[in-house]
PDB file of C-alpha atoms in Angstrom:
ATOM      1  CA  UNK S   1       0.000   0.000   0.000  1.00  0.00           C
ATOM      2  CA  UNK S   2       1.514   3.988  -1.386  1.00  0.00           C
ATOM      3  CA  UNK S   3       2.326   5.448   1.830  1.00  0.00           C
ATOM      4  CA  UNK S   4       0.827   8.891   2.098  1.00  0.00           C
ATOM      5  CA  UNK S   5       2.973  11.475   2.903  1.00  0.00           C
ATOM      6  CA  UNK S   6       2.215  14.616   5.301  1.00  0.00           C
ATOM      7  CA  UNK S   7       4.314  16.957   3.876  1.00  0.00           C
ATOM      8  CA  UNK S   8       4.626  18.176  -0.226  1.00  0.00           C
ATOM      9  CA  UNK S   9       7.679  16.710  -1.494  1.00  0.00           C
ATOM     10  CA  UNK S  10      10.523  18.955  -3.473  1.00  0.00           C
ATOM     11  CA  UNK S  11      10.881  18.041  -7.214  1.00  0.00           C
ATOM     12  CA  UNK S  12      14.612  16.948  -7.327  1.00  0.00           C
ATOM     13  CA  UNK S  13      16.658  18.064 -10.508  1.00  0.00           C
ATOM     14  CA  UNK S  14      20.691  17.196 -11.091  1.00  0.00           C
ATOM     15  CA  UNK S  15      22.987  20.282 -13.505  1.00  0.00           C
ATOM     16  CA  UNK S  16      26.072  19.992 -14.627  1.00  0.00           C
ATOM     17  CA  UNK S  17      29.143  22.219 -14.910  1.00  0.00           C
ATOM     18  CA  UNK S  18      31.239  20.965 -17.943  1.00  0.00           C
ATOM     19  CA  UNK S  19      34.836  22.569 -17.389  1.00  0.00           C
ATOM     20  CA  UNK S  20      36.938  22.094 -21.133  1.00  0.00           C
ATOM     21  CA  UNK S  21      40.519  23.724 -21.654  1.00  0.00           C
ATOM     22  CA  UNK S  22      41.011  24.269 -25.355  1.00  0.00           C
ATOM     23  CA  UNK S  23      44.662  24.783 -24.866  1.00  0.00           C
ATOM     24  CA  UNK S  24      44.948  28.318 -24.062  1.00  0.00           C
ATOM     25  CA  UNK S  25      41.789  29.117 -22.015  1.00  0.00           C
ATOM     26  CA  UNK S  26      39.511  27.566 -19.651  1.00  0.00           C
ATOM     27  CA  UNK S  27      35.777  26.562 -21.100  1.00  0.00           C
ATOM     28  CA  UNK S  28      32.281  26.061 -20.042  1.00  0.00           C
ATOM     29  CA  UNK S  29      29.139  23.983 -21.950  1.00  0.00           C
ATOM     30  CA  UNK S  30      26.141  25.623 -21.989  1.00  0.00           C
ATOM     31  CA  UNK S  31      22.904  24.508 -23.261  1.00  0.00           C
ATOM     32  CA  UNK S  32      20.438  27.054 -24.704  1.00  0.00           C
ATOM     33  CA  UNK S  33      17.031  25.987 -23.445  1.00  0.00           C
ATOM     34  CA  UNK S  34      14.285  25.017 -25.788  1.00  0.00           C
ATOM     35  CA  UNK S  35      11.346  24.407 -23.479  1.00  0.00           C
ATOM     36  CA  UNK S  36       9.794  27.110 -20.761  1.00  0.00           C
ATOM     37  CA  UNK S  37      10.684  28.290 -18.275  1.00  0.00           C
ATOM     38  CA  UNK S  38      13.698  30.415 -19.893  1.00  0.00           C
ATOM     39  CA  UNK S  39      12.928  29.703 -23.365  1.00  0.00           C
ATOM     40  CA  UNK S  40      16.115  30.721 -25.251  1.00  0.00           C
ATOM     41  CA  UNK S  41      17.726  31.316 -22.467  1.00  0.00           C
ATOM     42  CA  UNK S  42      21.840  29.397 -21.841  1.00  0.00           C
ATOM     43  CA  UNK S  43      21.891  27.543 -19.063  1.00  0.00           C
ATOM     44  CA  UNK S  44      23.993  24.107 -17.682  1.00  0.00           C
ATOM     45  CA  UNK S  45      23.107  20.753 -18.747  1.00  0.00           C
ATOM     46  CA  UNK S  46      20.504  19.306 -16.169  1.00  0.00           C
ATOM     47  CA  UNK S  47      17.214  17.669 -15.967  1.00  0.00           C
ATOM     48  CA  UNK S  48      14.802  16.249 -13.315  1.00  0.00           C
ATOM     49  CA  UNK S  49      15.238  13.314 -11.672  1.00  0.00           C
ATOM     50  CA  UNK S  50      13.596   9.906 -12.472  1.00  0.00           C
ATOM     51  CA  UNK S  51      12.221   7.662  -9.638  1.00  0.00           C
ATOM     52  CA  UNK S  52      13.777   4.713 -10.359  1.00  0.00           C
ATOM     53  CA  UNK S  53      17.356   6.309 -10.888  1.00  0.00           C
ATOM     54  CA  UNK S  54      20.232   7.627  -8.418  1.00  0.00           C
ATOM     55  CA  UNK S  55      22.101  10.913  -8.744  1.00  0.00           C
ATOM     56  CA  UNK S  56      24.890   9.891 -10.802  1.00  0.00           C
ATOM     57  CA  UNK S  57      23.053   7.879 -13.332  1.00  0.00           C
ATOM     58  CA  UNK S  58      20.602  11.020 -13.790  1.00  0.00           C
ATOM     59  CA  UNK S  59      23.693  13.906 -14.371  1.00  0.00           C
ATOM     60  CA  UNK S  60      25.352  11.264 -16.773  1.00  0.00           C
ATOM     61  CA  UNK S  61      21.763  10.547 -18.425  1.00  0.00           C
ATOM     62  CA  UNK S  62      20.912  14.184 -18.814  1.00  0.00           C
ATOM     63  CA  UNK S  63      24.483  15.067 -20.232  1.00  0.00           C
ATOM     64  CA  UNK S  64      24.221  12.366 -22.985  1.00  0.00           C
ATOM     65  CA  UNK S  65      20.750  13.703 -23.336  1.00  0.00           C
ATOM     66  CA  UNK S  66      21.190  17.366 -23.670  1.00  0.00           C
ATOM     67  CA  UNK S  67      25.081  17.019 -24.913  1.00  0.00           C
ATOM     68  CA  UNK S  68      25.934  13.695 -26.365  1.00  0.00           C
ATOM     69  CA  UNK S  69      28.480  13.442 -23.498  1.00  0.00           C
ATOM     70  CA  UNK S  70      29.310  10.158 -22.427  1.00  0.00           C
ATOM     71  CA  UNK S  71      31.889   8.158 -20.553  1.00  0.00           C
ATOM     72  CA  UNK S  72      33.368  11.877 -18.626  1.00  0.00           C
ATOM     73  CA  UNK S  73      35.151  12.526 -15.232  1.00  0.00           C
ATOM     74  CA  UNK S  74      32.151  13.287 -12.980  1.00  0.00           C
ATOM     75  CA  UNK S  75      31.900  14.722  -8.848  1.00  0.00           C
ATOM     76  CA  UNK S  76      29.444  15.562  -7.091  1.00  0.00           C
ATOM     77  CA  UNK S  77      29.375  19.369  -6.089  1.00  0.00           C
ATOM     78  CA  UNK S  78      27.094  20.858  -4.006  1.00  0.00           C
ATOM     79  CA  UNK S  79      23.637  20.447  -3.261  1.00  0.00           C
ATOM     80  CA  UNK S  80      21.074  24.322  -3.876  1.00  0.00           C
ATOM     81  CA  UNK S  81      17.731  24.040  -2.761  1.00  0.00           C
ATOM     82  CA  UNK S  82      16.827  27.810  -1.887  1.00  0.00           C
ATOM     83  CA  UNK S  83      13.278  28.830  -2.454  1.00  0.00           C
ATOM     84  CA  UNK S  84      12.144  30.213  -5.510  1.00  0.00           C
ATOM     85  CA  UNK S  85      15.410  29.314  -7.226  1.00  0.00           C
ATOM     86  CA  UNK S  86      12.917  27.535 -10.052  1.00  0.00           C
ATOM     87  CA  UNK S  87       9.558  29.174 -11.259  1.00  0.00           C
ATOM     88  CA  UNK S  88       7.922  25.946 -11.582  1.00  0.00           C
ATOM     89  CA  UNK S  89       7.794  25.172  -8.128  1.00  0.00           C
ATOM     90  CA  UNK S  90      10.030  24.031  -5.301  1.00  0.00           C
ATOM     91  CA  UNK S  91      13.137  22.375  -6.497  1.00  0.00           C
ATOM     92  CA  UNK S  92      16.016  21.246  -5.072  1.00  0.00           C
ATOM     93  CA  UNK S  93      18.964  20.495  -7.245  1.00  0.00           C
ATOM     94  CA  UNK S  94      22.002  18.447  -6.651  1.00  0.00           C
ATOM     95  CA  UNK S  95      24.945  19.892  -8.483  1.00  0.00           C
ATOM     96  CA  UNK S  96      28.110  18.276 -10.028  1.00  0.00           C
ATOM     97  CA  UNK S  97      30.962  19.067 -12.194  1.00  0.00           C
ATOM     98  CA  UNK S  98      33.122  17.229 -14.670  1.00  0.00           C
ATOM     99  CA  UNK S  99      35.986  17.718 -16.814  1.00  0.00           C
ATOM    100  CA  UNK S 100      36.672  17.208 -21.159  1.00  0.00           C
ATOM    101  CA  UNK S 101      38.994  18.284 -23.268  1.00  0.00           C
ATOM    102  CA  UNK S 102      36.436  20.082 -25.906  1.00  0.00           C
ATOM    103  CA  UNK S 103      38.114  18.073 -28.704  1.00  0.00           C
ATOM    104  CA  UNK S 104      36.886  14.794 -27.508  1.00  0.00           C
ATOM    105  CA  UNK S 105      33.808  15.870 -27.109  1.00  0.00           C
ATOM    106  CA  UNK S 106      31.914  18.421 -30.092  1.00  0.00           C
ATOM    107  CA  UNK S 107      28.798  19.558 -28.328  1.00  0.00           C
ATOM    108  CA  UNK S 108      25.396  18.698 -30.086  1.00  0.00           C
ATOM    109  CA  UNK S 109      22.093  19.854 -28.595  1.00  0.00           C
ATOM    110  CA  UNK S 110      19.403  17.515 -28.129  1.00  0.00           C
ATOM    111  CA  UNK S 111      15.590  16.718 -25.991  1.00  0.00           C
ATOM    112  CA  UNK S 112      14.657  19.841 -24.562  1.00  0.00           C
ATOM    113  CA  UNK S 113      18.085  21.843 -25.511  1.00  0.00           C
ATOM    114  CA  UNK S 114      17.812  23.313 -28.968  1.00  0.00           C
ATOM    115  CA  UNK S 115      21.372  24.469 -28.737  1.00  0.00           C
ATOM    116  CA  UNK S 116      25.011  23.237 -27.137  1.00  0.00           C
ATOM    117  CA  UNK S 117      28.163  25.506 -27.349  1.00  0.00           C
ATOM    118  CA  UNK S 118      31.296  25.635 -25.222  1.00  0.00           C
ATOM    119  CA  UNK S 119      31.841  29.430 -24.433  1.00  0.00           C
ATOM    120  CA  UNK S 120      35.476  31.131 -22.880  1.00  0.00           C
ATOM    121  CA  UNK S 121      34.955  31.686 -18.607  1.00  0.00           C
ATOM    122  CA  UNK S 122      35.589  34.968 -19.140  1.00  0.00           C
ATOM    123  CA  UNK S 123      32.765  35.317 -22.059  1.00  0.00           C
ATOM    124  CA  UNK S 124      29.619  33.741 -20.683  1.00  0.00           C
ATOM    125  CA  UNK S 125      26.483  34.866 -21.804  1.00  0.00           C
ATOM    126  CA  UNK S 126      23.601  35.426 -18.718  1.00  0.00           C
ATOM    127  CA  UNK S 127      22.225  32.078 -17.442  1.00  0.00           C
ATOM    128  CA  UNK S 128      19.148  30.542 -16.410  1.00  0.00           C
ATOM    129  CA  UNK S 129      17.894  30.149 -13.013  1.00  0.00           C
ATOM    130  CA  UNK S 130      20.674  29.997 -10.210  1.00  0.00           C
ATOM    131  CA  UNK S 131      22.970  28.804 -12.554  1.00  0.00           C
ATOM    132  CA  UNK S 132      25.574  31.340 -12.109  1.00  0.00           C
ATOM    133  CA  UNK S 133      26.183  30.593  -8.785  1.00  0.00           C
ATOM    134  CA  UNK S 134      26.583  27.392  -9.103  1.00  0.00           C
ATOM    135  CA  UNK S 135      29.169  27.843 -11.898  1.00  0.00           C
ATOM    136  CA  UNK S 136      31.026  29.878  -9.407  1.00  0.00           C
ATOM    137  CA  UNK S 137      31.047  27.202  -7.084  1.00  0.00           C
ATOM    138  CA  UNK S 138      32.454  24.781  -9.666  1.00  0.00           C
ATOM    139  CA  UNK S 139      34.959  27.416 -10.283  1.00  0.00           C
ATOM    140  CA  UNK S 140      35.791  27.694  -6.666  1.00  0.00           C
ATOM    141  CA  UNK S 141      36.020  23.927  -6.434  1.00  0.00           C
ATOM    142  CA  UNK S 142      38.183  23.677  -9.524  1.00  0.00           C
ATOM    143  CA  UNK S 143      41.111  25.979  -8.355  1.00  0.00           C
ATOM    144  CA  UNK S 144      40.861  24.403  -5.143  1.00  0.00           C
ATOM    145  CA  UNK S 145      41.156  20.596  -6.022  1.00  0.00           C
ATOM    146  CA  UNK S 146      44.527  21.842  -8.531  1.00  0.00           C
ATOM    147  CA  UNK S 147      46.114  22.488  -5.490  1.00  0.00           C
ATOM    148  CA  UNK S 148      46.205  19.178  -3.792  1.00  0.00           C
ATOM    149  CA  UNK S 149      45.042  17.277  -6.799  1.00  0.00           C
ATOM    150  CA  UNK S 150      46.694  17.592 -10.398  1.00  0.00           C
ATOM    151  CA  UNK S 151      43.795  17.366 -12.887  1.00  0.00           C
ATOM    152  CA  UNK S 152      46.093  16.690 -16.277  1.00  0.00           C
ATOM    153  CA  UNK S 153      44.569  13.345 -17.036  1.00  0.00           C
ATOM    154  CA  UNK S 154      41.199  14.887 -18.119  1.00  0.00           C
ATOM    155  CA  UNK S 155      41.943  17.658 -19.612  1.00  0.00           C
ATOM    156  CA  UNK S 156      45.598  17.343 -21.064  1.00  0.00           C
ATOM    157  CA  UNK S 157      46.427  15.323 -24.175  1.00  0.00           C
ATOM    158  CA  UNK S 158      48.501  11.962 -23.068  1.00  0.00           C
ATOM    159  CA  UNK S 159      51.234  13.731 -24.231  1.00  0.00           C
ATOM    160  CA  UNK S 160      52.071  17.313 -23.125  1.00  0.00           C
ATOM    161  CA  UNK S 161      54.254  20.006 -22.821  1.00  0.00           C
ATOM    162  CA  UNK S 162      55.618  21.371 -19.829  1.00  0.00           C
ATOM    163  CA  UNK S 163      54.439  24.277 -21.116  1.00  0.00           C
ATOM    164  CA  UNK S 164      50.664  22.819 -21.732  1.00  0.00           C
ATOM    165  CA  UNK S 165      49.942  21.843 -18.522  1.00  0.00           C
ATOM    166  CA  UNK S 166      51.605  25.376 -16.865  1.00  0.00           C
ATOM    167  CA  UNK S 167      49.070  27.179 -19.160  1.00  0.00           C
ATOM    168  CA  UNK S 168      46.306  24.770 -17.478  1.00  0.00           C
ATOM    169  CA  UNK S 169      46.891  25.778 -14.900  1.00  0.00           C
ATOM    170  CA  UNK S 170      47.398  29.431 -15.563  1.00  0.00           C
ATOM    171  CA  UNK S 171      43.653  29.311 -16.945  1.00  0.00           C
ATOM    172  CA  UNK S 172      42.201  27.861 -14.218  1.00  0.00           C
ATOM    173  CA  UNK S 173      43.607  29.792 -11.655  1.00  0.00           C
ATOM    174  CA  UNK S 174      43.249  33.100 -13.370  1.00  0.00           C
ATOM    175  CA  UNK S 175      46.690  34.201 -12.955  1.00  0.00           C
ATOM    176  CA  UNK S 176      50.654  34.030 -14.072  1.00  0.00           C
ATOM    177  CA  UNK S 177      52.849  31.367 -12.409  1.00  0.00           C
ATOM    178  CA  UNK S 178      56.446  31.578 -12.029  1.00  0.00           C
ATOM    179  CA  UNK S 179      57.616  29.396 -14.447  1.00  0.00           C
ATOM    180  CA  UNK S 180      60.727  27.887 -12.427  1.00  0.00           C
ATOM    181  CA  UNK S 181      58.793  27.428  -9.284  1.00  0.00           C
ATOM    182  CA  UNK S 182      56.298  25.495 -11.244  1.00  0.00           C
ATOM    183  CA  UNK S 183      58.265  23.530 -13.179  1.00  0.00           C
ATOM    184  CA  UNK S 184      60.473  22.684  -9.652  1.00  0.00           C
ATOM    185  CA  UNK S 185      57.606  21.883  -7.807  1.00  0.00           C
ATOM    186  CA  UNK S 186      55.345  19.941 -10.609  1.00  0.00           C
ATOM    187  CA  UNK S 187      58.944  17.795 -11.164  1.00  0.00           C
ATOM    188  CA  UNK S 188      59.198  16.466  -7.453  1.00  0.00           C
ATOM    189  CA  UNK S 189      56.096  14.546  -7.411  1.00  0.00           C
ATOM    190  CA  UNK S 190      57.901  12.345 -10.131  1.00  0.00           C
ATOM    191  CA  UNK S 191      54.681  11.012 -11.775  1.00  0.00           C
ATOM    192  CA  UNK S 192      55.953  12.860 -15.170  1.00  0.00           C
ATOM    193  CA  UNK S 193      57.706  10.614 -17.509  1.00  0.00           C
ATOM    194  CA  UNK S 194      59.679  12.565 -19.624  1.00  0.00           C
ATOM    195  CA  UNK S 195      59.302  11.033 -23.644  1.00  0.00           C
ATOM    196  CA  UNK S 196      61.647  11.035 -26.423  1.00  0.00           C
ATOM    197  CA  UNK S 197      59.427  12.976 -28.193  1.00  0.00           C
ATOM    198  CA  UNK S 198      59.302  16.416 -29.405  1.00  0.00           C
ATOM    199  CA  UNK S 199      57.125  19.182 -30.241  1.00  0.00           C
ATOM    200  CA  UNK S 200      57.494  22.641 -32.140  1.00  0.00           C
ATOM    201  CA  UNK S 201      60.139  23.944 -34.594  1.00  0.00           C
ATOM    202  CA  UNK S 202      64.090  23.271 -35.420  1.00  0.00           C
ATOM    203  CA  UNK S 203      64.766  26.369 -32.667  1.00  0.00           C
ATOM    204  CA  UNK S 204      64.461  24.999 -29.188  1.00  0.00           C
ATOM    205  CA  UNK S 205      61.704  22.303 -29.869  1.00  0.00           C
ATOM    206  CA  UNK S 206      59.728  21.526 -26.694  1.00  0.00           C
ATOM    207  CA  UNK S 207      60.144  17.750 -24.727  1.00  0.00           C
ATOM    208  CA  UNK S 208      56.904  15.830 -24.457  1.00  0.00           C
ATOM    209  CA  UNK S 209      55.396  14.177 -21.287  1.00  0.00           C
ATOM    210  CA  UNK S 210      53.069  11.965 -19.926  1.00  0.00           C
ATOM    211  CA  UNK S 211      51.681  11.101 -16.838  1.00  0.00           C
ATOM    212  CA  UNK S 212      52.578   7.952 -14.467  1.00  0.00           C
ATOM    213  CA  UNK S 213      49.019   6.932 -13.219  1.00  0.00           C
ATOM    214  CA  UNK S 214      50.477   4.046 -10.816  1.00  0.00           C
ATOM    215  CA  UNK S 215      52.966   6.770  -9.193  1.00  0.00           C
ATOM    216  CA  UNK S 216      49.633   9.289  -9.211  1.00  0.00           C
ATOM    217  CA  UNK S 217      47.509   6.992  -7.546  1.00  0.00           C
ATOM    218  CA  UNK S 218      49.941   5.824  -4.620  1.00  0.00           C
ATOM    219  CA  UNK S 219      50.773  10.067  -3.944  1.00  0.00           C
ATOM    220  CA  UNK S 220      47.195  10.965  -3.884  1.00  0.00           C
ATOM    221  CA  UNK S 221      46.151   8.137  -1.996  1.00  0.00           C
ATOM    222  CA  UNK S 222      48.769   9.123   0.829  1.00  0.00           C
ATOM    223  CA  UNK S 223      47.529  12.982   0.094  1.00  0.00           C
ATOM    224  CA  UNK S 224      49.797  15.966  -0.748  1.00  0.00           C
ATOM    225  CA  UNK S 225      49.781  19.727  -1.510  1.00  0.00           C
ATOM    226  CA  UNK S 226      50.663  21.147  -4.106  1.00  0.00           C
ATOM    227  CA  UNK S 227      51.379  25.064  -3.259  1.00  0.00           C
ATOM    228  CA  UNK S 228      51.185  27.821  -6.246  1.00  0.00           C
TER     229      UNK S 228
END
């Protein structure tokens, strides 16, 4: 027998932050929304949640959905449930953030997104409902996890430049980094394996890398911090 409850129940929605680096400068996917409320509107990737599904399943389901993502780095983020944060009612939406390298994954609008484009951090258009802040929050989260937690694997090529992944994290953070200190510092860890490959032109060409997951796995299973 349905148990009846005494109180009305929150509608429960999941969005998704979609952080890219093209190379140069950190990225953002945005959906332009093709249903009400917002009509036209950019917003993140996100949809309601189904009964029979959990949290994860229903972020992954709506970015293949909205997207045609599939297979991505996902976390959880945060969790925004303030009143009147949707017009259609009370809903509560549980927030996470992943990471792409926009190469891998062209963008194509589907369901009820008519559009799907990645867009520069520093050139977003307005968004939908609270979605702003809860970009910011990915943001936040973002620069925070680089600093204990190298994030090369998903959004560097498997084999970089020194160079590369300094301008990573350049664009993340939002600022210049002393290019010996970083180099020093990124070097001790020793989960770089320098190739015998080559990039760039007969004058100084640069020295490719890669990274050592075993060696990754062990240091960020003990924990470390890793100071800009």
């Amino acid at each position: 027998m349905p148990h009846t409850y005494e109180f009305p129940r929150p509608a429960l929605t999941v969005d998704c932050v979609v952080f890219g680096f093209d190379g140069s400068g950190l990225q953002v996917l945005l959906v332009k929304r093709g249903i009400e409320p917002f009509l036209g509107a950019w917003a993140l990737p996100g949809g309601f949640v189904r009964m029979e599904e959990n949290l994860e399943s229903a972020a992954r389901r709506e970015l293949e959905e909205e997207t045609s993502l599939r297979e991505v780095f996902l976390e959880q983020l945060y969790s925004f449930g303030e009143p009147g944060r949707d017009p259609r009612g009370r809903v509560v939406s549980v927030a996470w953030y992943a990471l792409v390298r926009p190469d891998q994954h062209p963008p194509k609008g589907d369901t009820d997104a008519s559009d799907a484009a990645w867009f520069p951090i520093d050139g977003l258009p307005g968004l939908a409902f609270d979605h702003e802040r809860i970009l910011a929050m990915a943001l936040d989260r973002l620069r925070g996890k680089i600093r204990y937690q190298p994030v090369g694997f998903e959004l560097l090529p498997k084999r970089f430049t020194l160079t590369q992944i300094q301008a990573l994290y350049e664009a993340i953070l939002g600022r210049t980094i002393d290019k010996r200190n970083f180099r020093k510092k990124l070097l001790a860890f020793d989960f770089l394996i320098p190739l015998e490959e080559f990039t760039g032109g007969a004058h100084r060409p640069a020295r490719l890398h890669r990274f050592d997951r075993r060696k990754y796995d062990a240091l960020a299973k003990r924990g470390f911090l890793f100071e800009l």
